[in-house]
mmCIF file with all atom_site columns, C-alpha atoms in Angstrom:
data_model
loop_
_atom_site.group_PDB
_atom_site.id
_atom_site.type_symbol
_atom_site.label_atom_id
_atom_site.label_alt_id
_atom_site.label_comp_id
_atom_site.label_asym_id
_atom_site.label_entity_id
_atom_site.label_seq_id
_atom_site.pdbx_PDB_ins_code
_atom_site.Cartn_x
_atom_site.Cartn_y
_atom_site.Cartn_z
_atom_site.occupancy
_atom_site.B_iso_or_equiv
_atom_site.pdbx_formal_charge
_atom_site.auth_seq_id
_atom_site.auth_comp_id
_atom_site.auth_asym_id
_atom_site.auth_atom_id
_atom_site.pdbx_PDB_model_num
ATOM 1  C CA . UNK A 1 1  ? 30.286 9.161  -72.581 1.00 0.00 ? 1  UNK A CA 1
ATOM 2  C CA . UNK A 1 2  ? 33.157 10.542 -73.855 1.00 0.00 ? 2  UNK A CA 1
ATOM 3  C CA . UNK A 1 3  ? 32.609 13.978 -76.491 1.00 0.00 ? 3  UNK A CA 1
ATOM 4  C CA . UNK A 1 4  ? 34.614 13.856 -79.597 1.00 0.00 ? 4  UNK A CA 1
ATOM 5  C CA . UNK A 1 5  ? 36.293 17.062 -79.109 1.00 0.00 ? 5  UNK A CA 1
ATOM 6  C CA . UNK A 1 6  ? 37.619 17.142 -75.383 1.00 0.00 ? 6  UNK A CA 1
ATOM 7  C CA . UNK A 1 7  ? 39.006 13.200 -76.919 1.00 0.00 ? 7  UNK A CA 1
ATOM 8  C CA . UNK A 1 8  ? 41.122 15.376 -79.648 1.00 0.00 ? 8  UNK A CA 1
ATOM 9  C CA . UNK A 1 9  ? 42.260 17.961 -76.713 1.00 0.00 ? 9  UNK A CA 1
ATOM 10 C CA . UNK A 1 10 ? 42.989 14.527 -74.596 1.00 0.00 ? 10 UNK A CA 1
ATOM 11 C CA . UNK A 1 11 ? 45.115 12.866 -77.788 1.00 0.00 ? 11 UNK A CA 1
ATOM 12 C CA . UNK A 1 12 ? 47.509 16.202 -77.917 1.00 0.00 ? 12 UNK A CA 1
ATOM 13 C CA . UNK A 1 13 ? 47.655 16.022 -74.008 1.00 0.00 ? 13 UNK A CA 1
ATOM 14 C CA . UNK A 1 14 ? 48.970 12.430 -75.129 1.00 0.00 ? 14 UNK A CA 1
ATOM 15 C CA . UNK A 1 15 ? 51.424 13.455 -77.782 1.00 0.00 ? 15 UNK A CA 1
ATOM 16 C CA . UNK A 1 16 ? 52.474 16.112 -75.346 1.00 0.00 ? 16 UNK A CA 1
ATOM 17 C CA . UNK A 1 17 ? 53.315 13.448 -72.645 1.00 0.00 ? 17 UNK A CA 1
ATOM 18 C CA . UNK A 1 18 ? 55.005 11.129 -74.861 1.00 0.00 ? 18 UNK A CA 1
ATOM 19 C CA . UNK A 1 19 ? 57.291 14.108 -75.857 1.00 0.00 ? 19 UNK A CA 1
ATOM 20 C CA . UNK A 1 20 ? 57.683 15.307 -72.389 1.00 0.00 ? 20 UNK A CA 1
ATOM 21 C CA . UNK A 1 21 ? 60.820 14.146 -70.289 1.00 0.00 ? 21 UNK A CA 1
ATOM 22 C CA . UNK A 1 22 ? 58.957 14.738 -66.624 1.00 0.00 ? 22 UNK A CA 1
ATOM 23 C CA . UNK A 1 23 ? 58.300 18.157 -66.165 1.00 0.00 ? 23 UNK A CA 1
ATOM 24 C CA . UNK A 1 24 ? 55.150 18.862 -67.165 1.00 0.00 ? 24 UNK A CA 1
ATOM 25 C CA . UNK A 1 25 ? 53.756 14.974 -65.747 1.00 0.00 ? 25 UNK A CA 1
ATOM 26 C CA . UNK A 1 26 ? 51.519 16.765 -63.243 1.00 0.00 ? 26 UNK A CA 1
ATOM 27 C CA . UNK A 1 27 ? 49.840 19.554 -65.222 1.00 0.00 ? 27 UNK A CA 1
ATOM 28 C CA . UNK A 1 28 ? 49.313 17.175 -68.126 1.00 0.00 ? 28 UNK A CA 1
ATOM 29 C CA . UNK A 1 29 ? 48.107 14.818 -65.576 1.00 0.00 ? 29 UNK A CA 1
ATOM 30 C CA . UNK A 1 30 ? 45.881 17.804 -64.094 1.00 0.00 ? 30 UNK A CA 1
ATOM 31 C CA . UNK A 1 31 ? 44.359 18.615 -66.983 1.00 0.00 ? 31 UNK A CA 1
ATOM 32 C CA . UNK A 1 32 ? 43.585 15.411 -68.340 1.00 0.00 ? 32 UNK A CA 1
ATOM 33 C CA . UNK A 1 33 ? 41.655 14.700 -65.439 1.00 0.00 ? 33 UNK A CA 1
ATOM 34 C CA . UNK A 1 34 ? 39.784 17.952 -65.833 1.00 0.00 ? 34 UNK A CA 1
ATOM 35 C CA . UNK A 1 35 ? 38.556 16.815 -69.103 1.00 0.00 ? 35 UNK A CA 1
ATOM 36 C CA . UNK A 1 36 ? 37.465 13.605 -67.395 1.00 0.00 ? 36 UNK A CA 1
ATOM 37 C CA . UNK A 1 37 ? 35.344 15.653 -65.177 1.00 0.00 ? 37 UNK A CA 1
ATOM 38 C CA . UNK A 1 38 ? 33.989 17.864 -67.618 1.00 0.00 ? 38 UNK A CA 1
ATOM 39 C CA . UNK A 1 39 ? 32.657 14.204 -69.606 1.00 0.00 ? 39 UNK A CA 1
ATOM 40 C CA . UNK A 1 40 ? 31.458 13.604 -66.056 1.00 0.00 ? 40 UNK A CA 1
ATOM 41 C CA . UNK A 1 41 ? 29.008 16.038 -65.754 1.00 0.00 ? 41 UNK A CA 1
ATOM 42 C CA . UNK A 1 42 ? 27.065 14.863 -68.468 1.00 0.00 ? 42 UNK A CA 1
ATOM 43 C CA . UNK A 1 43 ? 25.754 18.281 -69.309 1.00 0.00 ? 43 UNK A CA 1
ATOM 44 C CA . UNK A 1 44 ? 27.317 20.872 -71.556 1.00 0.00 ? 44 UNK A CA 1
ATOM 45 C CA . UNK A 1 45 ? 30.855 22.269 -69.739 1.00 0.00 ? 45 UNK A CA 1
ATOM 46 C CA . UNK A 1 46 ? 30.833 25.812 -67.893 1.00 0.00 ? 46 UNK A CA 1
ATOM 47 C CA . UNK A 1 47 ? 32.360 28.191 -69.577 1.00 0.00 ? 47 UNK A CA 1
ATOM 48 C CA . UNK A 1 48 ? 34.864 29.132 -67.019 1.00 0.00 ? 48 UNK A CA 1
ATOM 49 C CA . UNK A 1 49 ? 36.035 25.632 -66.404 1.00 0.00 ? 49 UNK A CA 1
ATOM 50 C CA . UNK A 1 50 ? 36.723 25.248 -69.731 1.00 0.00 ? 50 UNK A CA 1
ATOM 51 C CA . UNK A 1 51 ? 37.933 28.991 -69.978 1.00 0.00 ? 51 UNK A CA 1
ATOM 52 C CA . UNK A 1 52 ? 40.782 27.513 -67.057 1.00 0.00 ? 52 UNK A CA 1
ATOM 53 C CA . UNK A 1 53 ? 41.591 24.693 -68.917 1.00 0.00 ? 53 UNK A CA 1
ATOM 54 C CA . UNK A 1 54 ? 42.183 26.948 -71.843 1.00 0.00 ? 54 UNK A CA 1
ATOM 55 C CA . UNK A 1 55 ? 44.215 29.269 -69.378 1.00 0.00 ? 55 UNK A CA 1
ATOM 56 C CA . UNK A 1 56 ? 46.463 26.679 -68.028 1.00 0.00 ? 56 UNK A CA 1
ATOM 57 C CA . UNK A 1 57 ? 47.256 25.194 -71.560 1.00 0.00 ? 57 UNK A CA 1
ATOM 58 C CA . UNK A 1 58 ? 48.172 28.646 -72.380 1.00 0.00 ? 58 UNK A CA 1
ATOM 59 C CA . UNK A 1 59 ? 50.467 28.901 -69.799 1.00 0.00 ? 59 UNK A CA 1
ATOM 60 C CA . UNK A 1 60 ? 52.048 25.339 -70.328 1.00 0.00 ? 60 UNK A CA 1
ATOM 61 C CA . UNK A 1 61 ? 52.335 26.364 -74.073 1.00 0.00 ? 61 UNK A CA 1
ATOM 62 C CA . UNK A 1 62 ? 54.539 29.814 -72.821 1.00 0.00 ? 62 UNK A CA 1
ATOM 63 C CA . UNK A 1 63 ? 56.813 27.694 -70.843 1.00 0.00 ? 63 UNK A CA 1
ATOM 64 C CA . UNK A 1 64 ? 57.562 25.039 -73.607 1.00 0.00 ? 64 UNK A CA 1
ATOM 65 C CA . UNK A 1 65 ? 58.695 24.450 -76.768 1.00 0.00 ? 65 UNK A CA 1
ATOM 66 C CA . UNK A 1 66 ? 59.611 22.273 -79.833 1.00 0.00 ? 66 UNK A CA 1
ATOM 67 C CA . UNK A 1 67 ? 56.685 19.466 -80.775 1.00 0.00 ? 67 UNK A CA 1
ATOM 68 C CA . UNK A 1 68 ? 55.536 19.948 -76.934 1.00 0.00 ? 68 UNK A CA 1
ATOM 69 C CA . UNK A 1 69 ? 54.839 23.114 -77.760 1.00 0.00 ? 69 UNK A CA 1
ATOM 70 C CA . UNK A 1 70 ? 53.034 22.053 -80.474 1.00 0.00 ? 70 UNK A CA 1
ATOM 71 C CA . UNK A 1 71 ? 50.712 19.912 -78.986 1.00 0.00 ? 71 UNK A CA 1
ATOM 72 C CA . UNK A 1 72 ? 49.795 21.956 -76.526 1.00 0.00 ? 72 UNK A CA 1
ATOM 73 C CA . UNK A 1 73 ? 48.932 24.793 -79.277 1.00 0.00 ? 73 UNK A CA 1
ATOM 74 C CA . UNK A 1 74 ? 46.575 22.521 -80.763 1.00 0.00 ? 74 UNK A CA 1
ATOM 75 C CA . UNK A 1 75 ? 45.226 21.359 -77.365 1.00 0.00 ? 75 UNK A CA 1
ATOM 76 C CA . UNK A 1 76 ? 44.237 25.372 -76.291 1.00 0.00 ? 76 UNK A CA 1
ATOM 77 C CA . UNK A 1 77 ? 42.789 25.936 -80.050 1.00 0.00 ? 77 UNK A CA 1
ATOM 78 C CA . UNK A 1 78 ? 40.451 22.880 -79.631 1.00 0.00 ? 78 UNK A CA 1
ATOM 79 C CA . UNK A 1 79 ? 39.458 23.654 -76.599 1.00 0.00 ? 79 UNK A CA 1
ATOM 80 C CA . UNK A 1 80 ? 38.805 27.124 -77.951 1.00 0.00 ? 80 UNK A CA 1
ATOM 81 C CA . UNK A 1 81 ? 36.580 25.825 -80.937 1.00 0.00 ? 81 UNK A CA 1
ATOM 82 C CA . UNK A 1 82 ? 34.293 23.726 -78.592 1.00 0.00 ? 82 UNK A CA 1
ATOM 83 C CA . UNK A 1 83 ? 33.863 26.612 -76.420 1.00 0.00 ? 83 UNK A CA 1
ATOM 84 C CA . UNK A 1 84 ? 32.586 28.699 -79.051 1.00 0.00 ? 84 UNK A CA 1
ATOM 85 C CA . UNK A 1 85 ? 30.906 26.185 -80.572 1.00 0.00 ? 85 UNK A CA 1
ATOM 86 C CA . UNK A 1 86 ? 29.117 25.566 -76.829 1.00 0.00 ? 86 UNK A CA 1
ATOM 87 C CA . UNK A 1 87 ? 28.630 29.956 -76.683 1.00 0.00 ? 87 UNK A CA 1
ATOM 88 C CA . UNK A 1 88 ? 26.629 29.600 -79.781 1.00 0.00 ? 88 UNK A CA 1
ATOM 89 C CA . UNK A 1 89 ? 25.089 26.109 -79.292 1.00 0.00 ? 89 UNK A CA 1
ATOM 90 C CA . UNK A 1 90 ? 23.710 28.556 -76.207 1.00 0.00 ? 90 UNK A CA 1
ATOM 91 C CA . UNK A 1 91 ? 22.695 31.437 -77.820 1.00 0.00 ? 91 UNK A CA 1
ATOM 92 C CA . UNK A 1 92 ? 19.979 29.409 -80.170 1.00 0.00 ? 92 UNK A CA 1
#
């Protein structure tokens, strides 16, 4: 089953791809299918997979611009809010 807020990080993958004229097919591809994985698992994401997903959107983000850039942004910041969320889902 498929968690609400990795399917908003995979939408702005999406718009990111529709956007994108090739060269960033395989990364978006890459992390789409870490997402996949992470819904996989069932159980509540590591924090340092999801820190590397964060990592390599950053990095994507740094190397782009216009509305790909954009996407991307949004991407990293919701995969940013569900990792804090998870921290203090944790913490309780």
């Amino acid at each position: 089953m498929s968690d609400p807020d990795l399917d908003r990080v995979r939408t702005e993958l999406q718009h990111a791809r529709e956007e994108d004229t090739g060269e960033l097919n395989e990364p978006l591809n890459n992390l789409t299918q870490a997402l996949e994985r992470l819904d996989e698992e069932g159980n509540e994401p590591k924090p340092e997979r999801l820190d590397s997903i964060h990592d390599e959107l950053v990095r994507l983000q740094e190397d782009t611009g216009g509305e790909i850039r954009e996407h991307l942004r949004r991407a990293r910041d919701q995969v940013r809010a569900y990792r804090e969320n998870a921290d203090e889902l944790t913490e309780e």
